[in-house]
PDB file of C-alpha atoms in Angstrom:
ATOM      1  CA  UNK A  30     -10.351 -19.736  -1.171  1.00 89.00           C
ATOM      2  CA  UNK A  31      -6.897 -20.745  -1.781  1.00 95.00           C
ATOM      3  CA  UNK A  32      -6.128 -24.131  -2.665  1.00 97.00           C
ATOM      4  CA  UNK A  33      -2.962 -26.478  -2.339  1.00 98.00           C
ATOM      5  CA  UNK A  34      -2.158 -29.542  -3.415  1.00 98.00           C
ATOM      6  CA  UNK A  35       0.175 -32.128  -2.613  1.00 98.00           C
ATOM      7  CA  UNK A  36       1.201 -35.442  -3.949  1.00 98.00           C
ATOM      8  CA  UNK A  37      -0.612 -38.145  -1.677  1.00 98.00           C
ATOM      9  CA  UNK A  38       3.443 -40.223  -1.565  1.00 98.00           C
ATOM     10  CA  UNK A  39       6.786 -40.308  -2.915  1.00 98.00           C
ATOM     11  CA  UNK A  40       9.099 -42.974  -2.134  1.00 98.00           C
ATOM     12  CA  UNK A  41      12.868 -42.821  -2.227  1.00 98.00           C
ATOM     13  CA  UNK A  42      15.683 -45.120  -1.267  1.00 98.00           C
ATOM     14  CA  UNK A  43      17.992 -44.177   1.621  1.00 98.00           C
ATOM     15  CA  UNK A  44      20.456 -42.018   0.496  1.00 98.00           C
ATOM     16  CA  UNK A  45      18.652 -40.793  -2.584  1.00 98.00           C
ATOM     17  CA  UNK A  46      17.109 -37.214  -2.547  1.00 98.00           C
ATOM     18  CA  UNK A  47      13.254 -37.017  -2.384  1.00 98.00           C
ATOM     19  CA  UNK A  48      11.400 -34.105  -3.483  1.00 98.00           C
ATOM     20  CA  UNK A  49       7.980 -33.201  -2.875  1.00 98.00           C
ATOM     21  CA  UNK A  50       5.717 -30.270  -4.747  1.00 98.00           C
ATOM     22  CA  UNK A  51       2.800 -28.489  -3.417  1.00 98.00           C
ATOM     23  CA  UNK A  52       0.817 -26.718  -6.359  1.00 98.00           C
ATOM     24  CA  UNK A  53      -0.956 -23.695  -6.319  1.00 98.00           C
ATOM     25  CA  UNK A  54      -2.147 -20.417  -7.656  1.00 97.00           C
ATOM     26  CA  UNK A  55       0.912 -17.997  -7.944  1.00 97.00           C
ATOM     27  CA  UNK A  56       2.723 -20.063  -5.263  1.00 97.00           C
ATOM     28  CA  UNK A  57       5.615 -18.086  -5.902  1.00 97.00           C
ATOM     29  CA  UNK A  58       4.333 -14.885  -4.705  1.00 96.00           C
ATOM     30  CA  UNK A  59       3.485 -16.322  -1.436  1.00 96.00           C
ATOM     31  CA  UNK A  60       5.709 -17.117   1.478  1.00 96.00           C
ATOM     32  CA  UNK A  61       5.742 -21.229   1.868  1.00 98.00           C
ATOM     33  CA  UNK A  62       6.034 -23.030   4.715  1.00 98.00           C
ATOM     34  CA  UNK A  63       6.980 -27.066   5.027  1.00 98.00           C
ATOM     35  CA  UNK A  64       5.864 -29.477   8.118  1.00 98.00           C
ATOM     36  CA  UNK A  65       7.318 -32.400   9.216  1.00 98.00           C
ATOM     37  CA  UNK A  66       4.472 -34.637  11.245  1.00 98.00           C
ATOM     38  CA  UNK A  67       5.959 -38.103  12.013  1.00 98.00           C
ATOM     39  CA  UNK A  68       3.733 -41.171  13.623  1.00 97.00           C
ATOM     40  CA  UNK A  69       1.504 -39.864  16.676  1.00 96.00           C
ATOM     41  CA  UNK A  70       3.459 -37.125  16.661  1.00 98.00           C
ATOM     42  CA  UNK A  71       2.696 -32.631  16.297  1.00 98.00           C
ATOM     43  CA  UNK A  72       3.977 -31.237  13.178  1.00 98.00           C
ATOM     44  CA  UNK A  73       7.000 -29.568  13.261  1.00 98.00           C
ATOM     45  CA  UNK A  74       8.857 -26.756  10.776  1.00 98.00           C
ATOM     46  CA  UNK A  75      11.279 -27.725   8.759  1.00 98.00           C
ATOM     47  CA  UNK A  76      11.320 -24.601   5.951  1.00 98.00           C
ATOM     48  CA  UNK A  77       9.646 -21.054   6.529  1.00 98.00           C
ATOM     49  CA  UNK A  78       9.602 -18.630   3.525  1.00 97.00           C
ATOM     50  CA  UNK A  79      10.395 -20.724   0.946  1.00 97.00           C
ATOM     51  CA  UNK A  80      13.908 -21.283   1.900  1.00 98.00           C
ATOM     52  CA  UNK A  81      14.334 -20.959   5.153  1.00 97.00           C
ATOM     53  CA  UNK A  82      15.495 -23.515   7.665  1.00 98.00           C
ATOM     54  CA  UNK A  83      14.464 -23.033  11.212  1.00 97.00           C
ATOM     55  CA  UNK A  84      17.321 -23.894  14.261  1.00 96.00           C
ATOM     56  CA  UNK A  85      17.967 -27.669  14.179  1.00 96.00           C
ATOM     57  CA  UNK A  86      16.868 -28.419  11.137  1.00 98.00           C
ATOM     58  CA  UNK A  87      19.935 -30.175   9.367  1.00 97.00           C
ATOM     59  CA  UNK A  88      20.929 -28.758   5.882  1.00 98.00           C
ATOM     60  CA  UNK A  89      19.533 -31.928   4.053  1.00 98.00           C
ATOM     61  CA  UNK A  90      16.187 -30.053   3.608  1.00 98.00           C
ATOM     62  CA  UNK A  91      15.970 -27.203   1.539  1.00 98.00           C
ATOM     63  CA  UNK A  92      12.976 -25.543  -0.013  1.00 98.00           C
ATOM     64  CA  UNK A  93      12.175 -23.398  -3.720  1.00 98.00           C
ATOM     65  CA  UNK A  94       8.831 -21.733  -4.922  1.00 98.00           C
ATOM     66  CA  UNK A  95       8.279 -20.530  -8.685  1.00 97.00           C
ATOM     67  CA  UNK A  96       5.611 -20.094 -10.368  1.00 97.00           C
ATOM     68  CA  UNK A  97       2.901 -22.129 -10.058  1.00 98.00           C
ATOM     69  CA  UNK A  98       5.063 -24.871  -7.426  1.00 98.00           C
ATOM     70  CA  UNK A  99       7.073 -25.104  -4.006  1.00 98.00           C
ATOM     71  CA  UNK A 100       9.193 -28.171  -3.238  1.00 98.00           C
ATOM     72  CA  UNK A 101      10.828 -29.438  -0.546  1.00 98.00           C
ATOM     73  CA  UNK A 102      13.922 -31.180  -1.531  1.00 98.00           C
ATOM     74  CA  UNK A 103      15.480 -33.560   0.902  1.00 98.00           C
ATOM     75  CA  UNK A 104      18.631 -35.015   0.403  1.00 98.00           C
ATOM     76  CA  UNK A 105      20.610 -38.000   1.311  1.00 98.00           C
ATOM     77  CA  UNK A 106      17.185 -39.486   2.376  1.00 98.00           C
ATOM     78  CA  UNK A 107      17.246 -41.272   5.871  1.00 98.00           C
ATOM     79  CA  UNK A 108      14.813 -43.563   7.198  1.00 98.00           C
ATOM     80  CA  UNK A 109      14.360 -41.288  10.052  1.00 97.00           C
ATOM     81  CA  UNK A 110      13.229 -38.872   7.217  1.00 98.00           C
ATOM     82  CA  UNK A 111      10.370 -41.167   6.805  1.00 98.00           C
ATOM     83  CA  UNK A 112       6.991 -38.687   7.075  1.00 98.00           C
ATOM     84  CA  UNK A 113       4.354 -37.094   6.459  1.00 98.00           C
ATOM     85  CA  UNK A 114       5.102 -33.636   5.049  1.00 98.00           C
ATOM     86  CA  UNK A 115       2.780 -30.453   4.451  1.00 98.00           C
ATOM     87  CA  UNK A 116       3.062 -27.309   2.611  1.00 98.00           C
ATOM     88  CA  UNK A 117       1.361 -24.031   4.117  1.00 98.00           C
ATOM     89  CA  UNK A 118       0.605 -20.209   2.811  1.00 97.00           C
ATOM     90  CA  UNK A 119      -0.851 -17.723   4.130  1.00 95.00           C
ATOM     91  CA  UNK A 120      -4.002 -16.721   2.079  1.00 93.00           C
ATOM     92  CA  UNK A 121      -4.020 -12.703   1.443  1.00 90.00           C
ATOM     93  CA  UNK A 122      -7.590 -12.893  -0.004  1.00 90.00           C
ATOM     94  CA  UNK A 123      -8.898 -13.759   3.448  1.00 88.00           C
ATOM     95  CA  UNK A 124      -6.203 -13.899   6.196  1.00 90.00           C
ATOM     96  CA  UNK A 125      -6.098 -17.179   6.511  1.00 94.00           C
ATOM     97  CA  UNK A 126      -4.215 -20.198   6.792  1.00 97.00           C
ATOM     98  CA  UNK A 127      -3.970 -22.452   4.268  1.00 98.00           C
ATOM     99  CA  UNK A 128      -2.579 -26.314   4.561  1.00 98.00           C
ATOM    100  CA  UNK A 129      -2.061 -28.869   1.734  1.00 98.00           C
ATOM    101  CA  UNK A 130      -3.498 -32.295   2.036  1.00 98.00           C
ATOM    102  CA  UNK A 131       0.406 -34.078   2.454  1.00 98.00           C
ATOM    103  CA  UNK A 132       2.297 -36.225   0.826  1.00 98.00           C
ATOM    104  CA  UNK A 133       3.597 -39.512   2.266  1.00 98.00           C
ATOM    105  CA  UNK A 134       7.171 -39.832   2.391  1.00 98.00           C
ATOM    106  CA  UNK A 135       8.195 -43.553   2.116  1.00 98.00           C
ATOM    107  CA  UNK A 136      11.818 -44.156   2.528  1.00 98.00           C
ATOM    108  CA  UNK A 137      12.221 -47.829   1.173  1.00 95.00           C
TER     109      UNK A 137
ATOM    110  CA  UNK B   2      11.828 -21.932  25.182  1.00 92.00           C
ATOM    111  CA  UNK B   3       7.864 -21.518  24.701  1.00 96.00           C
ATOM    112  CA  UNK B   4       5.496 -23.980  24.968  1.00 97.00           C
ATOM    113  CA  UNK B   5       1.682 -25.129  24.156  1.00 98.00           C
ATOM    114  CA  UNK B   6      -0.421 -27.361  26.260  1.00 98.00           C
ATOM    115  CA  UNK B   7      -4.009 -28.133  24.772  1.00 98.00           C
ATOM    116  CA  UNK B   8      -6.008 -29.532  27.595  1.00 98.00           C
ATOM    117  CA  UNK B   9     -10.152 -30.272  27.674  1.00 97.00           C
ATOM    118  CA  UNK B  10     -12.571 -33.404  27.455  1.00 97.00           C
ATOM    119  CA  UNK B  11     -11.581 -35.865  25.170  1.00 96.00           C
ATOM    120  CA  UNK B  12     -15.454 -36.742  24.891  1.00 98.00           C
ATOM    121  CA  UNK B  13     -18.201 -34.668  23.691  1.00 98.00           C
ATOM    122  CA  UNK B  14     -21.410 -35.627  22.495  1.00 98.00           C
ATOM    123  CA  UNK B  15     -22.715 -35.059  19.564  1.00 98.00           C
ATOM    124  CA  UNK B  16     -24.649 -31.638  18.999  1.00 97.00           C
ATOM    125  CA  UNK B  17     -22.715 -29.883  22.218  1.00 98.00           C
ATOM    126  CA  UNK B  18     -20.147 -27.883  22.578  1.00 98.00           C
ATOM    127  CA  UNK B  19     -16.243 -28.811  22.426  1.00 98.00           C
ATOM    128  CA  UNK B  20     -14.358 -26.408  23.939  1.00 98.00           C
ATOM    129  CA  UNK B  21     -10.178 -26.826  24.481  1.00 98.00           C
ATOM    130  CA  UNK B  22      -8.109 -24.447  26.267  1.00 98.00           C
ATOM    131  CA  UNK B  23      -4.299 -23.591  25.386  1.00 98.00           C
ATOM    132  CA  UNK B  24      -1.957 -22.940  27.898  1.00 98.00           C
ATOM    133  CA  UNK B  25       1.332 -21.052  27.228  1.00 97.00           C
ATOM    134  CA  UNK B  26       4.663 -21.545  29.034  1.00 96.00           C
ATOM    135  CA  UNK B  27       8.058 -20.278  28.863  1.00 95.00           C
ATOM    136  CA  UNK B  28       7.213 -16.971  26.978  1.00 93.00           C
ATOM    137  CA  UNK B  29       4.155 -14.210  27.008  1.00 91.00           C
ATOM    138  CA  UNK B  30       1.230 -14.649  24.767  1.00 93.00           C
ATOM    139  CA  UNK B  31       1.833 -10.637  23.219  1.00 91.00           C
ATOM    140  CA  UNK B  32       2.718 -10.190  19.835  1.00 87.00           C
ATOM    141  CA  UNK B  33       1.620 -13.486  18.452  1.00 94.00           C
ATOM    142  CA  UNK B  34      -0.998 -15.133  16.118  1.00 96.00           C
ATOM    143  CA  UNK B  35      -2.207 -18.151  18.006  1.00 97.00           C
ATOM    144  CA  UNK B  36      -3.994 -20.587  16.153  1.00 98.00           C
ATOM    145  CA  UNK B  37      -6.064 -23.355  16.528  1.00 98.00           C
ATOM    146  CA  UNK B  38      -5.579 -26.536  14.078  1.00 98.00           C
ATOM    147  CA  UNK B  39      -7.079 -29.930  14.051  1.00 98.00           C
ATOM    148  CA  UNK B  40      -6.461 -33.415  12.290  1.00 98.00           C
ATOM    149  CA  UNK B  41      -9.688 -36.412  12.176  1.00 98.00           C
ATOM    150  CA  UNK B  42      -7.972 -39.829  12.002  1.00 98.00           C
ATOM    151  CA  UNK B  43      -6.125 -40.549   8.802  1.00 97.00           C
ATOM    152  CA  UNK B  44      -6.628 -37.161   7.245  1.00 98.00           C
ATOM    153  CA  UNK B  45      -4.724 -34.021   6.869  1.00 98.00           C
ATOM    154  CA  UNK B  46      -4.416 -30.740   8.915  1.00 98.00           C
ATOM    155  CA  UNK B  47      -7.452 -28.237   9.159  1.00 98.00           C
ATOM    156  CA  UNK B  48      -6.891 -24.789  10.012  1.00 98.00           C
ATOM    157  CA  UNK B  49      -9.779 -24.004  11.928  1.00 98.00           C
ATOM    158  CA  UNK B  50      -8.738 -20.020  13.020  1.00 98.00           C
ATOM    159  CA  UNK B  51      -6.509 -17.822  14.964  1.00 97.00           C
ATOM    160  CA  UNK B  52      -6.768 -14.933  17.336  1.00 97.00           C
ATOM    161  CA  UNK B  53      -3.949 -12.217  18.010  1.00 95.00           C
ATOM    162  CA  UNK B  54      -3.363 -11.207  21.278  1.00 91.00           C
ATOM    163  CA  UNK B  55      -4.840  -8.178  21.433  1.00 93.00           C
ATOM    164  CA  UNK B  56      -8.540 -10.153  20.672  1.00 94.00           C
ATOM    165  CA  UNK B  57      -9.009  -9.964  16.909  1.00 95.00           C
ATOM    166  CA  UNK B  58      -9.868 -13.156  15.297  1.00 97.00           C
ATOM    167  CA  UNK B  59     -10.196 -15.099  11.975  1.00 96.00           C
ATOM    168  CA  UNK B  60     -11.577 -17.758  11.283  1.00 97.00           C
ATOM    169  CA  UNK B  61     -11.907 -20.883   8.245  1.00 97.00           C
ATOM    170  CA  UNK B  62     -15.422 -20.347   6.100  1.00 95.00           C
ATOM    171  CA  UNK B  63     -15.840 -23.661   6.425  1.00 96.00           C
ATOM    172  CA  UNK B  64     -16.021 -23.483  10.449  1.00 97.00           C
ATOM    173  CA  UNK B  65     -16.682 -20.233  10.900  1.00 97.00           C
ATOM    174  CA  UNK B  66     -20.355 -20.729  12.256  1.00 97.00           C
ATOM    175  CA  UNK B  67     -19.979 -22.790  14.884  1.00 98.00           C
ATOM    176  CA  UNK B  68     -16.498 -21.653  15.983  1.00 98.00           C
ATOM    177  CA  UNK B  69     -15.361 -19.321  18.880  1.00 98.00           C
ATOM    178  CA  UNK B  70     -11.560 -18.280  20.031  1.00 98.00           C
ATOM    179  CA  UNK B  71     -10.944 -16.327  23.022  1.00 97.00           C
ATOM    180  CA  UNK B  72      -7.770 -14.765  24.965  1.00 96.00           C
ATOM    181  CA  UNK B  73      -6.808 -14.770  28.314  1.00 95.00           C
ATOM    182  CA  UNK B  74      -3.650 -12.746  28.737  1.00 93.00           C
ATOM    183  CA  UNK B  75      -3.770 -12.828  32.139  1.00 93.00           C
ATOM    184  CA  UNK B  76      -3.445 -16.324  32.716  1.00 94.00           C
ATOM    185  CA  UNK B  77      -1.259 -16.777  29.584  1.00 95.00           C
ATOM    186  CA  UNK B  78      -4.264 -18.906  27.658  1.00 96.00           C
ATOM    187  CA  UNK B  79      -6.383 -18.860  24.998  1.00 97.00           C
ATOM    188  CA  UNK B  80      -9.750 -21.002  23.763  1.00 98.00           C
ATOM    189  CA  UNK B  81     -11.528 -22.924  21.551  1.00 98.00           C
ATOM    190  CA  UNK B  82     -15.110 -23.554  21.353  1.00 98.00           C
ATOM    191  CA  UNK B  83     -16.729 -25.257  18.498  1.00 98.00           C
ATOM    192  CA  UNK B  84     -20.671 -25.887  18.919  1.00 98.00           C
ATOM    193  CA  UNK B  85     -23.350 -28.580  17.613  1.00 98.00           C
ATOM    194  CA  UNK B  86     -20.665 -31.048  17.051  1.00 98.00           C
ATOM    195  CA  UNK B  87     -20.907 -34.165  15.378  1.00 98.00           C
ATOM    196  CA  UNK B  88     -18.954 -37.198  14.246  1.00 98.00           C
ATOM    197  CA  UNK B  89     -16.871 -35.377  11.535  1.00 98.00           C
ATOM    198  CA  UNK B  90     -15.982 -33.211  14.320  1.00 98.00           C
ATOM    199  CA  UNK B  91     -13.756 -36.178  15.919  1.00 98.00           C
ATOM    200  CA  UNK B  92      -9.812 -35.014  15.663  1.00 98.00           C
ATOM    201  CA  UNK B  93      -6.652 -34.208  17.250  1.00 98.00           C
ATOM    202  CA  UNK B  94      -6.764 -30.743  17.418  1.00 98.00           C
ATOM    203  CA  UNK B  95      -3.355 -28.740  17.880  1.00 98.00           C
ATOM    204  CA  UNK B  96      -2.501 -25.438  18.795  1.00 98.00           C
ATOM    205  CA  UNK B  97       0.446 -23.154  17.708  1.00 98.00           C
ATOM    206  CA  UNK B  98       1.511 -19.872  17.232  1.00 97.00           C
ATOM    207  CA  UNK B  99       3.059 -17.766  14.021  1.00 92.00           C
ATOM    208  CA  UNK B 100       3.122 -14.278  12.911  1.00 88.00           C
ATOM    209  CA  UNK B 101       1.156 -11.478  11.107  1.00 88.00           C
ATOM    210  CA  UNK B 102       0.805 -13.191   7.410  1.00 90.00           C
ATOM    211  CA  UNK B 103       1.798 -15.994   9.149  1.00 87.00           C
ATOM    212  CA  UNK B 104       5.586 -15.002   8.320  1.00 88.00           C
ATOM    213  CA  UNK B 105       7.855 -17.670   9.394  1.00 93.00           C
ATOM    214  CA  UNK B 106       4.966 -20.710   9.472  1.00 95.00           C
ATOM    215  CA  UNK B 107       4.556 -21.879  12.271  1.00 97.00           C
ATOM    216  CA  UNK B 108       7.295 -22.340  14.393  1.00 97.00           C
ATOM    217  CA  UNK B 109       5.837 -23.661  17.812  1.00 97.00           C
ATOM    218  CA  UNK B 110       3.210 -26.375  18.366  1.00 98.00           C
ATOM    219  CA  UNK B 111       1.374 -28.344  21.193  1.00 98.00           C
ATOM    220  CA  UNK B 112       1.067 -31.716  21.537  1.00 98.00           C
ATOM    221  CA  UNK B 113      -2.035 -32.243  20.790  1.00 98.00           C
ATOM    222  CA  UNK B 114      -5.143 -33.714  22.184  1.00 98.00           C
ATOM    223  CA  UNK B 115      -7.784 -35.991  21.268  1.00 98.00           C
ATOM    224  CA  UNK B 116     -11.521 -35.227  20.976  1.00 98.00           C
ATOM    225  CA  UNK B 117     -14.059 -38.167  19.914  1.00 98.00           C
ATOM    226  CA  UNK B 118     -17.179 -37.061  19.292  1.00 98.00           C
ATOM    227  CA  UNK B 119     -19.633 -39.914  20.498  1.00 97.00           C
ATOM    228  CA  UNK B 120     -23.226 -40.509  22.656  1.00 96.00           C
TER     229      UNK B 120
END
């Protein structure tokens, strides 16, 4: 099966730009997806398809896949920012979804 | 603007049967994916499977035994069972919807709901 993974943190300063990889197989043939799960709260989308940026999502996140990585960048860090984030494919071999384990986003 | 409700016990015992239903508002169940995820304490999210609409499902290898989704398109719902639970078993679990290929992630999610899995 298809495997992701994520950096367990990153920290950033407010104001700085953060930027967070998810690793895997060809990731750059696949269509990536980035989740946003704060405190006690559901995930919620933040880049589709590598790029994209769903309705209400401001401009400060953006989102690239080559080769072998995807990142989400996020810039001009706020300490709202301050997550948990999680990359997602969808695995052709199978038809499944796929979820890395997340990286901690510490805003200091 | 659609929405997901996950309702069902929040405790089971261990070796029965959890089973969660998903209600959806504001927006017909057609045309979707509608998957089922979950989260134990501390940890990361799980995909545990999906079903379309029209009743085809798929589910994770690593579930795939012990796991059952069903629609209800007449009342707007679909299920989750997952039998002979145990402790590992204890999560949020979430549901959500996407596309075929899951195009376009993930774009609408439930709250989410507890289950602890304790005697």
């Amino acid at each position: 099966s298809y495997v992701l993974t994520q950096p367990p943190s990153v920290s950033v300063a407010p104001g700085q730009t953060a930027r967070m990889t998810c690793g895997g197989n060809n990731i750059g043939r696949k269509s990536v997806h980035w989740y946003q799960q704060k405190a006690g709260r559901a995930p919620v989308l933040v880049v589709y398809d590598d790029s994209v940026r769903p309705s209400g999502i401001p401009e400060r996140f953006s989102g690239s896949a080559s080769g072998n990585t995807a990142t989400l960048t996020i810039s001009r860090v706020e300490a709202g920012d301050e997550a948990d984030y999680y990359c997602q494919v969808w695995d052709d071999g199978g038809d499944h979804r796929v979820f890395g384990g997340g990286t901690k986003l510490t805003v200091l | 603007q659609v929405q997901l409700q996950e309702s069902g016990p929040g405790l089971v015992k261990p070796s029965e049967t959890l089973s969660l239903t998903c209600t959806v508002s504001g927006g017909s169940i057609s045309s979707y994916y509608w998957n089922w995820i979950r989260q134990p304490p501390g940890k990361g999210l799980e995909w545990i499977g999906y079903i379309y609409y029209s009743g085809s499902t798929n589910y994770n290898p690593s579930l795939k035994s012990r796991v059952n989704i069903s629609v209800d398109t007449s009342k707007n719902q679909f299920s989750l069972k997952l039998s002979s639970v145990t402790a590992a078993d204890t999560a949020v679990y979430y549901c959500a919807r996407d596309l075929r290929y899951s195009s376009r992630g993930m774009d609408v999610w439930g709250q989410g709901t507890t289950v602890t899995v304790s005697s």
